């Protein structure tokens, strides 16, 4: 029985050390299987040890000693192999998960400001230097603010100038221009003097074309106080256009009509593309319109809370997308909301 024990022990250790590819014990699962088969509760060595009672009494102590030695040797061999397997697995996972720190990184796509936002911010900066604050008013408006208090009662023919998006709620519309903000600002600040710009989105139920969108930004300007004159409006517009387009560019006032200003003008710049010579963009006139403007109508001043005998004011409304089109020579306004990266990445 002692020989059998020695043989079992020798075979088990040899199996553990075997480098033969097929028999090699190189995973924890294979090692556990070996353990169960050799020294587990039903392992060959364990079963043999239980048969010690079959030996003659005098042989039992020697067998017992040898059995202990064998068991300890097998346990130690098991532990050593388990350590080797663990180290090999760690080395393998380090090798496979290795990071090549010399590899160039993946470029992160950087967002940027929309061209309309860039022009808007440019406009804010210029007017801020002239003492104008930014005032926001709602995009969803009432008929009163958008038309009536701007001197356009129901059925006034001038309403046709602004093709309107109506909502299912009576009297609630999408603002067609930023001018309703004039009334809101005046009512908030009256009787204080006012110097504001009112930027934001406007909506018109218009035929979409290269020059006209159904949604676009406007920047309204409003100055109210004692002795505000048309000269102040002209000086402000000249200063603004010089700062935006450069000192060499020419601006002109052309008489016009808006129900909420009297007198009313259109502000034109000499065409950036042909330098005033005449081209298809300026329809061979040499001029491009950038804003509507005028002196605030007495009725509008009164609707805002100011006495027109004491106070006067000027107002203007410009389209930043049209301005951006001139500055960057963009030929189609539809590009602004088309979400085409090939267009947006150019700014
Ligand atoms: C107005 O909207 C007046 N409220 C402007 C105003 C304000 C006049 C204060 C007097 C005093 P108008 O409809 O012309 O005016 O629009 C003003 C500017 O908005 C235009 O010069 C243009 O730059 C821009 N704009 C108008 N319609 C569109 C459109 N469909 N798409 C893009 N921009 C537009």
mmCIF file of C-alpha atoms and ligand atoms in Angstrom:
data_model
loop_
_atom_site.group_PDB
_atom_site.id
_atom_site.type_symbol
_atom_site.label_atom_id
_atom_site.label_comp_id
_atom_site.label_asym_id
_atom_site.label_seq_id
_atom_site.Cartn_x
_atom_site.Cartn_y
_atom_site.Cartn_z
ATOM 1 C CA UNK A 1 0.000 0.000 0.000
ATOM 2 C CA UNK A 2 2.955 2.248 0.721
ATOM 3 C CA UNK A 3 4.258 1.618 -2.787
ATOM 4 C CA UNK A 4 0.886 2.456 -4.195
ATOM 5 C CA UNK A 5 0.851 5.703 -2.214
ATOM 6 C CA UNK A 6 4.323 6.624 -3.459
ATOM 7 C CA UNK A 7 3.305 5.828 -7.006
ATOM 8 C CA UNK A 8 0.096 7.868 -6.763
ATOM 9 C CA UNK A 9 2.025 10.789 -5.348
ATOM 10 C CA UNK A 10 4.754 10.588 -7.964
ATOM 11 C CA UNK A 11 2.199 10.417 -10.828
ATOM 12 C CA UNK A 12 0.177 13.323 -9.471
ATOM 13 C CA UNK A 13 3.265 15.554 -9.096
ATOM 14 C CA UNK A 14 4.498 14.554 -12.551
ATOM 15 C CA UNK A 15 1.088 15.449 -14.016
ATOM 16 C CA UNK A 16 1.288 18.858 -12.379
ATOM 17 C CA UNK A 17 4.720 19.524 -13.829
ATOM 18 C CA UNK A 18 3.993 18.097 -17.242
ATOM 19 C CA UNK A 19 4.760 20.470 -20.129
ATOM 20 C CA UNK A 20 2.960 18.261 -22.607
ATOM 21 C CA UNK A 21 0.591 20.624 -24.394
ATOM 22 C CA UNK A 22 -2.421 18.326 -24.126
ATOM 23 C CA UNK A 23 -2.081 17.405 -20.431
ATOM 24 C CA UNK A 24 -0.716 20.697 -19.227
ATOM 25 C CA UNK A 25 -2.526 22.052 -16.191
ATOM 26 C CA UNK A 26 -2.482 25.755 -16.986
ATOM 27 C CA UNK A 27 -5.838 27.052 -15.830
ATOM 28 C CA UNK A 28 -7.355 27.308 -12.371
ATOM 29 C CA UNK A 29 -10.249 25.087 -13.505
ATOM 30 C CA UNK A 30 -7.870 22.314 -14.634
ATOM 31 C CA UNK A 31 -5.923 22.668 -11.396
ATOM 32 C CA UNK A 32 -9.086 22.379 -9.296
ATOM 33 C CA UNK A 33 -10.056 19.293 -11.236
ATOM 34 C CA UNK A 34 -6.599 17.799 -10.470
ATOM 35 C CA UNK A 35 -7.010 18.661 -6.792
ATOM 36 C CA UNK A 36 -10.394 16.924 -6.567
ATOM 37 C CA UNK A 37 -9.086 13.853 -8.355
ATOM 38 C CA UNK A 38 -5.969 13.514 -6.123
ATOM 39 C CA UNK A 39 -6.515 14.992 -2.655
ATOM 40 C CA UNK A 40 -10.163 16.056 -2.672
ATOM 41 C CA UNK A 41 -12.713 14.221 -0.457
ATOM 42 C CA UNK A 42 -13.025 11.457 -3.045
ATOM 43 C CA UNK A 43 -9.484 11.848 -4.431
ATOM 44 C CA UNK A 44 -7.298 8.765 -5.015
ATOM 45 C CA UNK A 45 -4.813 9.638 -2.237
ATOM 46 C CA UNK A 46 -7.574 10.388 0.273
ATOM 47 C CA UNK A 47 -9.328 7.095 -0.463
ATOM 48 C CA UNK A 48 -6.039 5.198 -0.045
ATOM 49 C CA UNK A 49 -5.367 6.856 3.286
ATOM 50 C CA UNK A 50 -8.748 5.713 4.568
ATOM 51 C CA UNK A 51 -7.643 2.130 4.026
ATOM 52 C CA UNK A 52 -4.876 2.412 6.655
ATOM 53 C CA UNK A 53 -6.840 0.039 8.901
ATOM 54 C CA UNK A 54 -6.240 -2.769 6.448
ATOM 55 C CA UNK A 55 -2.461 -2.677 7.180
ATOM 56 C CA UNK A 56 -0.834 -4.807 9.900
ATOM 57 C CA UNK A 57 -0.598 -2.752 13.089
ATOM 58 C CA UNK A 58 3.251 -2.382 12.986
ATOM 59 C CA UNK A 59 3.203 -0.913 9.451
ATOM 60 C CA UNK A 60 0.615 1.707 10.246
ATOM 61 C CA UNK A 61 2.898 4.411 11.849
ATOM 62 C CA UNK A 62 5.325 4.409 8.899
ATOM 63 C CA UNK A 63 2.440 4.572 6.474
ATOM 64 C CA UNK A 64 0.838 7.391 8.443
ATOM 65 C CA UNK A 65 4.041 9.455 8.406
ATOM 66 C CA UNK A 66 4.535 8.925 4.709
ATOM 67 C CA UNK A 67 0.884 9.727 4.070
ATOM 68 C CA UNK A 68 1.250 13.089 5.866
ATOM 69 C CA UNK A 69 4.411 13.930 3.952
ATOM 70 C CA UNK A 70 2.734 12.998 0.677
ATOM 71 C CA UNK A 71 -0.340 15.085 1.432
ATOM 72 C CA UNK A 72 1.763 18.109 2.413
ATOM 73 C CA UNK A 73 3.877 17.766 -0.738
ATOM 74 C CA UNK A 74 0.777 17.571 -2.914
ATOM 75 C CA UNK A 75 -0.859 20.565 -1.167
ATOM 76 C CA UNK A 76 2.345 22.596 -1.570
ATOM 77 C CA UNK A 77 2.601 21.644 -5.242
ATOM 78 C CA UNK A 78 -1.045 22.698 -5.697
ATOM 79 C CA UNK A 79 -0.400 26.114 -4.075
ATOM 80 C CA UNK A 80 2.749 26.702 -6.128
ATOM 81 C CA UNK A 81 0.970 25.870 -9.375
ATOM 82 C CA UNK A 82 -1.989 28.078 -8.438
ATOM 83 C CA UNK A 83 0.420 31.012 -7.949
ATOM 84 C CA UNK A 84 2.073 30.347 -11.316
ATOM 85 C CA UNK A 85 -1.310 30.244 -13.070
ATOM 86 C CA UNK A 86 -2.392 33.507 -11.423
ATOM 87 C CA UNK A 87 0.838 35.239 -12.452
ATOM 88 C CA UNK A 88 0.524 33.925 -16.028
ATOM 89 C CA UNK A 89 -3.087 35.129 -16.287
ATOM 90 C CA UNK A 90 -2.134 38.579 -14.981
ATOM 91 C CA UNK A 91 0.754 38.858 -17.443
ATOM 92 C CA UNK A 92 -1.567 37.802 -20.260
ATOM 93 C CA UNK A 93 -4.255 40.379 -19.402
ATOM 94 C CA UNK A 94 -1.617 43.108 -19.074
ATOM 95 C CA UNK A 95 -0.227 42.154 -22.476
ATOM 96 C CA UNK A 96 -3.641 42.133 -24.157
ATOM 97 C CA UNK A 97 -4.957 45.296 -22.501
ATOM 98 C CA UNK A 98 -1.769 47.232 -23.016
ATOM 99 C CA UNK A 99 -2.210 50.899 -24.032
ATOM 100 C CA UNK A 100 0.119 52.321 -26.625
ATOM 101 C CA UNK A 101 0.736 55.757 -25.174
ATOM 102 C CA UNK A 102 2.621 56.825 -28.302
ATOM 103 C CA UNK A 103 -0.505 56.462 -30.489
ATOM 104 C CA UNK A 104 -1.893 59.817 -31.648
ATOM 105 C CA UNK A 105 -5.254 60.650 -29.994
ATOM 106 C CA UNK A 106 -8.558 60.702 -31.861
ATOM 107 C CA UNK A 107 -9.474 64.286 -32.743
ATOM 108 C CA UNK A 108 -12.523 65.546 -30.824
ATOM 109 C CA UNK A 109 -14.984 67.371 -33.065
ATOM 110 C CA UNK A 110 -15.247 70.897 -31.663
ATOM 111 C CA UNK A 111 -18.520 72.757 -31.790
ATOM 112 C CA UNK A 112 -18.583 76.412 -32.774
ATOM 113 C CA UNK A 113 -21.014 79.275 -32.744
ATOM 114 C CA UNK A 114 -23.639 79.454 -35.472
ATOM 115 C CA UNK A 115 -22.916 82.293 -37.954
ATOM 116 C CA UNK A 116 -26.128 84.061 -36.871
ATOM 117 C CA UNK A 117 -24.976 83.936 -33.241
ATOM 118 C CA UNK A 118 -21.571 85.283 -34.249
ATOM 119 C CA UNK A 119 -23.132 88.239 -36.070
ATOM 120 C CA UNK A 120 -25.605 88.809 -33.226
ATOM 121 C CA UNK A 121 -22.771 88.952 -30.701
ATOM 122 C CA UNK A 122 -20.870 91.316 -32.948
ATOM 123 C CA UNK A 123 -23.938 93.575 -33.077
ATOM 124 C CA UNK A 124 -24.366 93.387 -29.270
ATOM 125 C CA UNK A 125 -20.725 94.452 -28.811
ATOM 126 C CA UNK A 126 -21.023 97.473 -31.079
ATOM 127 C CA UNK A 127 -24.239 98.704 -29.499
ATOM 128 C CA UNK A 128 -22.980 97.971 -25.963
ATOM 129 C CA UNK A 129 -20.114 100.394 -26.667
ATOM 130 C CA UNK A 130 -22.730 102.994 -27.592
ATOM 131 C CA UNK A 131 -24.604 102.428 -24.313
ATOM 132 C CA UNK A 132 -27.404 100.137 -25.569
ATOM 133 C CA UNK A 133 -28.516 97.298 -23.280
ATOM 134 C CA UNK A 134 -29.968 93.983 -24.491
ATOM 135 C CA UNK A 135 -33.680 93.471 -23.758
ATOM 136 C CA UNK A 136 -35.489 90.212 -24.536
ATOM 137 C CA UNK A 137 -39.189 90.030 -25.310
ATOM 138 C CA UNK A 138 -41.435 87.022 -26.129
ATOM 139 C CA UNK A 139 -41.521 85.257 -29.498
ATOM 140 C CA UNK A 140 -45.167 84.276 -28.979
ATOM 141 C CA UNK A 141 -47.064 87.539 -28.951
ATOM 142 C CA UNK A 142 -50.542 88.976 -28.853
ATOM 143 C CA UNK A 143 -52.146 90.791 -31.762
ATOM 144 C CA UNK A 144 -52.157 93.952 -29.610
ATOM 145 C CA UNK A 145 -48.392 94.063 -29.112
ATOM 146 C CA UNK A 146 -47.465 92.893 -32.604
ATOM 147 C CA UNK A 147 -49.909 95.215 -34.408
ATOM 148 C CA UNK A 148 -52.457 97.295 -32.525
ATOM 149 C CA UNK A 149 -50.199 99.175 -30.104
ATOM 150 C CA UNK A 150 -47.797 99.708 -32.992
ATOM 151 C CA UNK A 151 -50.466 101.829 -34.655
ATOM 152 C CA UNK A 152 -51.930 99.023 -36.775
ATOM 153 C CA UNK A 153 -55.569 98.490 -35.732
ATOM 154 C CA UNK A 154 -57.459 95.393 -37.001
ATOM 155 C CA UNK A 155 -57.957 95.508 -40.787
ATOM 156 C CA UNK A 156 -55.209 98.112 -41.209
ATOM 157 C CA UNK A 157 -53.789 97.506 -44.719
ATOM 158 C CA UNK A 158 -50.201 97.791 -43.431
ATOM 159 C CA UNK A 159 -50.648 94.418 -41.711
ATOM 160 C CA UNK A 160 -50.259 92.867 -45.144
ATOM 161 C CA UNK A 161 -46.549 93.744 -44.969
ATOM 162 C CA UNK A 162 -46.190 91.028 -42.323
ATOM 163 C CA UNK A 163 -47.529 87.615 -43.357
ATOM 164 C CA UNK A 164 -48.439 86.198 -39.995
ATOM 165 C CA UNK A 165 -48.470 82.755 -38.361
ATOM 166 C CA UNK A 166 -51.680 82.628 -36.303
ATOM 167 C CA UNK A 167 -52.245 80.073 -33.539
ATOM 168 C CA UNK A 168 -55.455 78.240 -32.721
ATOM 169 C CA UNK A 169 -55.839 80.604 -29.755
ATOM 170 C CA UNK A 170 -57.643 83.790 -30.776
ATOM 171 C CA UNK A 171 -55.304 86.816 -30.779
ATOM 172 C CA UNK A 172 -52.114 84.798 -30.129
ATOM 173 C CA UNK A 173 -49.546 84.857 -32.939
ATOM 174 C CA UNK A 174 -45.841 84.293 -33.568
ATOM 175 C CA UNK A 175 -44.233 87.733 -33.650
ATOM 176 C CA UNK A 176 -43.510 88.890 -37.179
ATOM 177 C CA UNK A 177 -40.885 91.402 -36.024
ATOM 178 C CA UNK A 178 -39.122 92.487 -32.835
ATOM 179 C CA UNK A 179 -41.031 95.810 -32.732
ATOM 180 C CA UNK A 180 -43.643 94.589 -30.166
ATOM 181 C CA UNK A 181 -40.723 94.566 -27.707
ATOM 182 C CA UNK A 182 -40.682 98.382 -28.043
ATOM 183 C CA UNK A 183 -44.065 98.589 -26.266
ATOM 184 C CA UNK A 184 -43.023 96.070 -23.607
ATOM 185 C CA UNK A 185 -39.785 97.960 -22.901
ATOM 186 C CA UNK A 186 -41.458 101.379 -22.828
ATOM 187 C CA UNK A 187 -44.145 100.137 -20.435
ATOM 188 C CA UNK A 188 -41.469 98.650 -18.185
ATOM 189 C CA UNK A 189 -39.134 101.665 -18.097
ATOM 190 C CA UNK A 190 -41.500 104.658 -18.500
ATOM 191 C CA UNK A 191 -40.809 107.512 -17.620
ATOM 192 C CA UNK A 192 -37.054 106.736 -17.651
ATOM 193 C CA UNK A 193 -35.043 107.357 -20.831
ATOM 194 C CA UNK A 194 -34.390 104.185 -22.867
ATOM 195 C CA UNK A 195 -31.467 102.923 -24.927
ATOM 196 C CA UNK A 196 -31.968 99.255 -25.801
ATOM 197 C CA UNK A 197 -31.504 96.639 -28.462
ATOM 198 C CA UNK A 198 -34.058 93.820 -28.672
ATOM 199 C CA UNK A 199 -32.728 90.766 -30.493
ATOM 200 C CA UNK A 200 -34.522 87.520 -31.308
ATOM 201 C CA UNK A 201 -36.318 85.197 -33.662
ATOM 202 C CA UNK A 202 -39.226 86.367 -35.827
ATOM 203 C CA UNK A 203 -41.620 84.308 -37.946
ATOM 204 C CA UNK A 204 -43.383 85.116 -41.197
ATOM 205 C CA UNK A 205 -45.612 82.975 -43.361
ATOM 206 C CA UNK A 206 -43.580 83.920 -46.424
ATOM 207 C CA UNK A 207 -42.544 82.345 -49.658
ATOM 208 C CA UNK A 208 -39.111 80.914 -48.837
ATOM 209 C CA UNK A 209 -36.452 82.125 -51.244
ATOM 210 C CA UNK A 210 -32.722 82.804 -51.393
ATOM 211 C CA UNK A 211 -33.341 86.080 -49.493
ATOM 212 C CA UNK A 212 -36.340 85.252 -47.289
ATOM 213 C CA UNK A 213 -36.917 82.596 -44.637
ATOM 214 C CA UNK A 214 -39.987 81.881 -42.535
ATOM 215 C CA UNK A 215 -37.871 82.247 -39.394
ATOM 216 C CA UNK A 216 -35.045 84.736 -39.015
ATOM 217 C CA UNK A 217 -33.463 86.972 -36.398
ATOM 218 C CA UNK A 218 -34.013 90.652 -36.046
ATOM 219 C CA UNK A 219 -32.294 93.197 -33.831
ATOM 220 C CA UNK A 220 -34.545 96.055 -32.867
ATOM 221 C CA UNK A 221 -33.069 99.272 -31.517
ATOM 222 C CA UNK A 222 -34.963 101.767 -29.366
ATOM 223 C CA UNK A 223 -33.897 105.085 -27.859
ATOM 224 C CA UNK A 224 -36.441 107.262 -26.048
ATOM 225 C CA UNK A 225 -35.783 110.477 -24.157
ATOM 226 C CA UNK A 226 -36.136 114.240 -24.315
ATOM 227 C CA UNK A 227 -34.792 115.830 -27.519
ATOM 228 C CA UNK A 228 -33.964 112.588 -29.347
ATOM 229 C CA UNK A 229 -33.816 113.536 -33.037
ATOM 230 C CA UNK A 230 -33.499 112.003 -36.494
ATOM 231 C CA UNK A 231 -29.873 113.171 -36.441
ATOM 232 C CA UNK A 232 -29.277 110.900 -33.447
ATOM 233 C CA UNK A 233 -30.713 107.995 -35.424
ATOM 234 C CA UNK A 234 -28.518 108.783 -38.412
ATOM 235 C CA UNK A 235 -25.393 109.236 -36.273
ATOM 236 C CA UNK A 236 -26.082 105.928 -34.495
ATOM 237 C CA UNK A 237 -26.572 104.066 -37.784
ATOM 238 C CA UNK A 238 -23.452 105.630 -39.351
ATOM 239 C CA UNK A 239 -21.368 104.659 -36.319
ATOM 240 C CA UNK A 240 -22.831 101.143 -36.277
ATOM 241 C CA UNK A 241 -22.226 100.500 -40.000
ATOM 242 C CA UNK A 242 -18.678 101.907 -39.795
ATOM 243 C CA UNK A 243 -17.827 99.573 -36.939
ATOM 244 C CA UNK A 244 -19.464 96.576 -38.600
ATOM 245 C CA UNK A 245 -18.394 97.017 -42.213
ATOM 246 C CA UNK A 246 -15.390 99.369 -42.001
ATOM 247 C CA UNK A 247 -14.978 103.147 -42.374
ATOM 248 C CA UNK A 248 -14.668 103.074 -46.158
ATOM 249 C CA UNK A 249 -18.234 101.771 -46.659
ATOM 250 C CA UNK A 250 -21.089 104.163 -47.461
ATOM 251 C CA UNK A 251 -24.515 104.203 -45.794
ATOM 252 C CA UNK A 252 -27.634 106.046 -46.926
ATOM 253 C CA UNK A 253 -31.141 106.758 -45.685
ATOM 254 C CA UNK A 254 -33.977 106.231 -48.151
ATOM 255 C CA UNK A 255 -37.458 107.393 -47.246
ATOM 256 C CA UNK A 256 -39.974 104.648 -46.522
ATOM 257 C CA UNK A 257 -43.112 103.911 -44.558
ATOM 258 C CA UNK A 258 -43.809 102.038 -41.322
ATOM 259 C CA UNK A 259 -47.018 102.699 -39.352
ATOM 260 C CA UNK A 260 -45.043 102.847 -36.071
ATOM 261 C CA UNK A 261 -42.453 105.457 -37.139
ATOM 262 C CA UNK A 262 -42.806 108.958 -38.536
ATOM 263 C CA UNK A 263 -40.774 109.795 -40.558
ATOM 264 C CA UNK A 264 -39.649 106.325 -41.676
ATOM 265 C CA UNK A 265 -36.525 105.316 -43.576
ATOM 266 C CA UNK A 266 -34.735 102.291 -44.960
ATOM 267 C CA UNK A 267 -31.030 102.032 -44.163
ATOM 268 C CA UNK A 268 -28.947 100.916 -47.170
ATOM 269 C CA UNK A 269 -25.240 100.060 -47.533
ATOM 270 C CA UNK A 270 -23.291 100.267 -50.745
ATOM 271 C CA UNK A 271 -23.176 96.721 -52.117
ATOM 272 C CA UNK A 272 -20.264 94.797 -50.599
ATOM 273 C CA UNK A 273 -19.856 92.580 -53.663
ATOM 274 C CA UNK A 274 -19.692 95.186 -56.427
ATOM 275 C CA UNK A 275 -18.632 98.171 -54.256
ATOM 276 C CA UNK A 276 -21.668 100.084 -55.542
ATOM 277 C CA UNK A 277 -21.003 99.362 -59.233
ATOM 278 C CA UNK A 278 -24.151 97.223 -59.666
ATOM 279 C CA UNK A 279 -24.477 93.411 -59.680
ATOM 280 C CA UNK A 280 -27.215 90.721 -59.539
ATOM 281 C CA UNK A 281 -27.124 90.625 -55.690
ATOM 282 C CA UNK A 282 -28.005 94.338 -55.389
ATOM 283 C CA UNK A 283 -30.238 94.067 -58.447
ATOM 284 C CA UNK A 284 -27.893 96.532 -60.209
ATOM 285 C CA UNK A 285 -28.788 99.339 -57.802
ATOM 286 C CA UNK A 286 -25.420 99.392 -56.019
ATOM 287 C CA UNK A 287 -27.257 99.399 -52.630
ATOM 288 C CA UNK A 288 -28.384 96.728 -50.143
ATOM 289 C CA UNK A 289 -31.018 97.335 -47.489
ATOM 290 C CA UNK A 290 -29.898 96.456 -43.949
ATOM 291 C CA UNK A 291 -32.641 97.905 -41.736
ATOM 292 C CA UNK A 292 -35.939 99.709 -41.432
ATOM 293 C CA UNK A 293 -35.921 102.699 -39.081
ATOM 294 C CA UNK A 294 -37.525 105.981 -38.105
ATOM 295 C CA UNK A 295 -38.695 108.259 -35.317
ATOM 296 C CA UNK A 296 -41.087 106.495 -32.937
ATOM 297 C CA UNK A 297 -44.653 107.477 -33.885
ATOM 298 C CA UNK A 298 -46.433 109.677 -31.272
ATOM 299 C CA UNK A 299 -49.236 107.082 -30.993
ATOM 300 C CA UNK A 300 -46.675 104.376 -30.173
ATOM 301 C CA UNK A 301 -44.936 106.594 -27.615
ATOM 302 C CA UNK A 302 -48.293 107.205 -25.948
ATOM 303 C CA UNK A 303 -49.112 103.448 -26.014
ATOM 304 C CA UNK A 304 -45.776 102.906 -24.262
ATOM 305 C CA UNK A 305 -46.683 105.445 -21.571
ATOM 306 C CA UNK A 306 -44.605 108.439 -22.761
ATOM 307 C CA UNK A 307 -46.078 111.874 -23.518
ATOM 308 C CA UNK A 308 -45.096 112.608 -27.161
ATOM 309 C CA UNK A 309 -45.087 116.362 -26.418
ATOM 310 C CA UNK A 310 -42.226 115.833 -23.997
ATOM 311 C CA UNK A 311 -40.500 112.725 -25.258
ATOM 312 C CA UNK A 312 -39.279 111.558 -28.619
ATOM 313 C CA UNK A 313 -37.438 108.483 -29.762
ATOM 314 C CA UNK A 314 -35.922 106.593 -32.642
ATOM 315 C CA UNK A 315 -36.184 102.925 -33.533
ATOM 316 C CA UNK A 316 -34.680 100.579 -36.080
ATOM 317 C CA UNK A 317 -34.984 96.910 -36.995
ATOM 318 C CA UNK A 318 -32.319 94.974 -38.842
ATOM 319 C CA UNK A 319 -31.855 91.369 -40.012
ATOM 320 C CA UNK A 320 -28.597 89.746 -38.832
ATOM 321 C CA UNK A 321 -28.864 86.908 -41.387
ATOM 322 C CA UNK A 322 -29.069 89.424 -44.240
ATOM 323 C CA UNK A 323 -26.099 91.273 -42.701
ATOM 324 C CA UNK A 324 -24.134 87.996 -42.421
ATOM 325 C CA UNK A 325 -24.969 87.302 -46.069
ATOM 326 C CA UNK A 326 -23.362 90.569 -47.045
ATOM 327 C CA UNK A 327 -20.328 90.221 -44.791
ATOM 328 C CA UNK A 328 -19.557 86.626 -45.822
ATOM 329 C CA UNK A 329 -20.974 86.750 -49.381
ATOM 330 C CA UNK A 330 -23.563 84.036 -48.621
ATOM 331 C CA UNK A 331 -25.882 83.759 -51.595
ATOM 332 C CA UNK A 332 -28.739 81.737 -50.050
ATOM 333 C CA UNK A 333 -30.391 82.451 -46.665
ATOM 334 C CA UNK A 334 -31.748 78.861 -46.522
ATOM 335 C CA UNK A 335 -28.241 77.706 -45.576
ATOM 336 C CA UNK A 336 -28.660 79.183 -42.088
ATOM 337 C CA UNK A 337 -31.189 76.599 -40.913
ATOM 338 C CA UNK A 338 -30.289 73.708 -43.224
ATOM 339 C CA UNK A 339 -27.955 72.204 -40.574
ATOM 340 C CA UNK A 340 -25.408 71.365 -43.254
ATOM 341 C CA UNK A 341 -21.991 71.017 -41.601
ATOM 342 C CA UNK A 342 -20.235 71.874 -44.876
ATOM 343 C CA UNK A 343 -21.779 75.331 -44.533
ATOM 344 C CA UNK A 344 -21.547 75.735 -40.750
ATOM 345 C CA UNK A 345 -17.902 74.643 -40.533
ATOM 346 C CA UNK A 346 -16.857 77.609 -42.633
ATOM 347 C CA UNK A 347 -17.564 80.065 -39.791
HETATM 348 C C1 LIG B 1 -39.662 95.438 -39.894
HETATM 349 O O1 LIG B 1 -39.822 94.306 -39.537
HETATM 350 C C2 LIG B 1 -39.783 96.593 -38.949
HETATM 351 N N1 LIG B 1 -40.285 96.121 -37.692
HETATM 352 C C3 LIG B 1 -38.431 97.232 -38.798
HETATM 353 C C4 LIG B 1 -38.486 98.544 -38.096
HETATM 354 C C5 LIG B 1 -38.234 98.602 -36.753
HETATM 355 C C6 LIG B 1 -38.805 99.705 -38.759
HETATM 356 C C7 LIG B 1 -38.295 99.802 -36.035
HETATM 357 C C8 LIG B 1 -38.864 100.905 -38.097
HETATM 358 C C9 LIG B 1 -38.606 100.926 -36.749
HETATM 359 P P1 LIG B 1 -38.912 94.756 -42.288
HETATM 360 O O2 LIG B 1 -40.084 93.928 -42.596
HETATM 361 O O3 LIG B 1 -38.321 95.529 -43.393
HETATM 362 O O4 LIG B 1 -39.213 95.765 -41.126
HETATM 363 O O5 LIG B 1 -37.768 93.813 -41.668
HETATM 364 C C10 LIG B 1 -36.590 94.348 -41.142
HETATM 365 C C11 LIG B 1 -35.395 93.496 -41.538
HETATM 366 O O6 LIG B 1 -35.639 92.136 -41.201
HETATM 367 C C12 LIG B 1 -35.162 93.471 -43.042
HETATM 368 O O7 LIG B 1 -34.364 94.570 -43.429
HETATM 369 C C13 LIG B 1 -34.437 92.165 -43.220
HETATM 370 O O8 LIG B 1 -33.068 92.337 -42.932
HETATM 371 C C14 LIG B 1 -35.040 91.290 -42.145
HETATM 372 N N2 LIG B 1 -36.053 90.396 -42.731
HETATM 373 C C15 LIG B 1 -37.341 90.693 -43.009
HETATM 374 N N3 LIG B 1 -37.984 89.634 -43.524
HETATM 375 C C16 LIG B 1 -37.077 88.640 -43.591
HETATM 376 C C17 LIG B 1 -37.123 87.277 -44.042
HETATM 377 N N4 LIG B 1 -38.219 86.709 -44.489
HETATM 378 N N5 LIG B 1 -35.983 86.527 -43.986
HETATM 379 C C18 LIG B 1 -34.858 87.106 -43.494
HETATM 380 N N6 LIG B 1 -34.752 88.358 -43.038
HETATM 381 C C19 LIG B 1 -35.841 89.134 -43.102
#
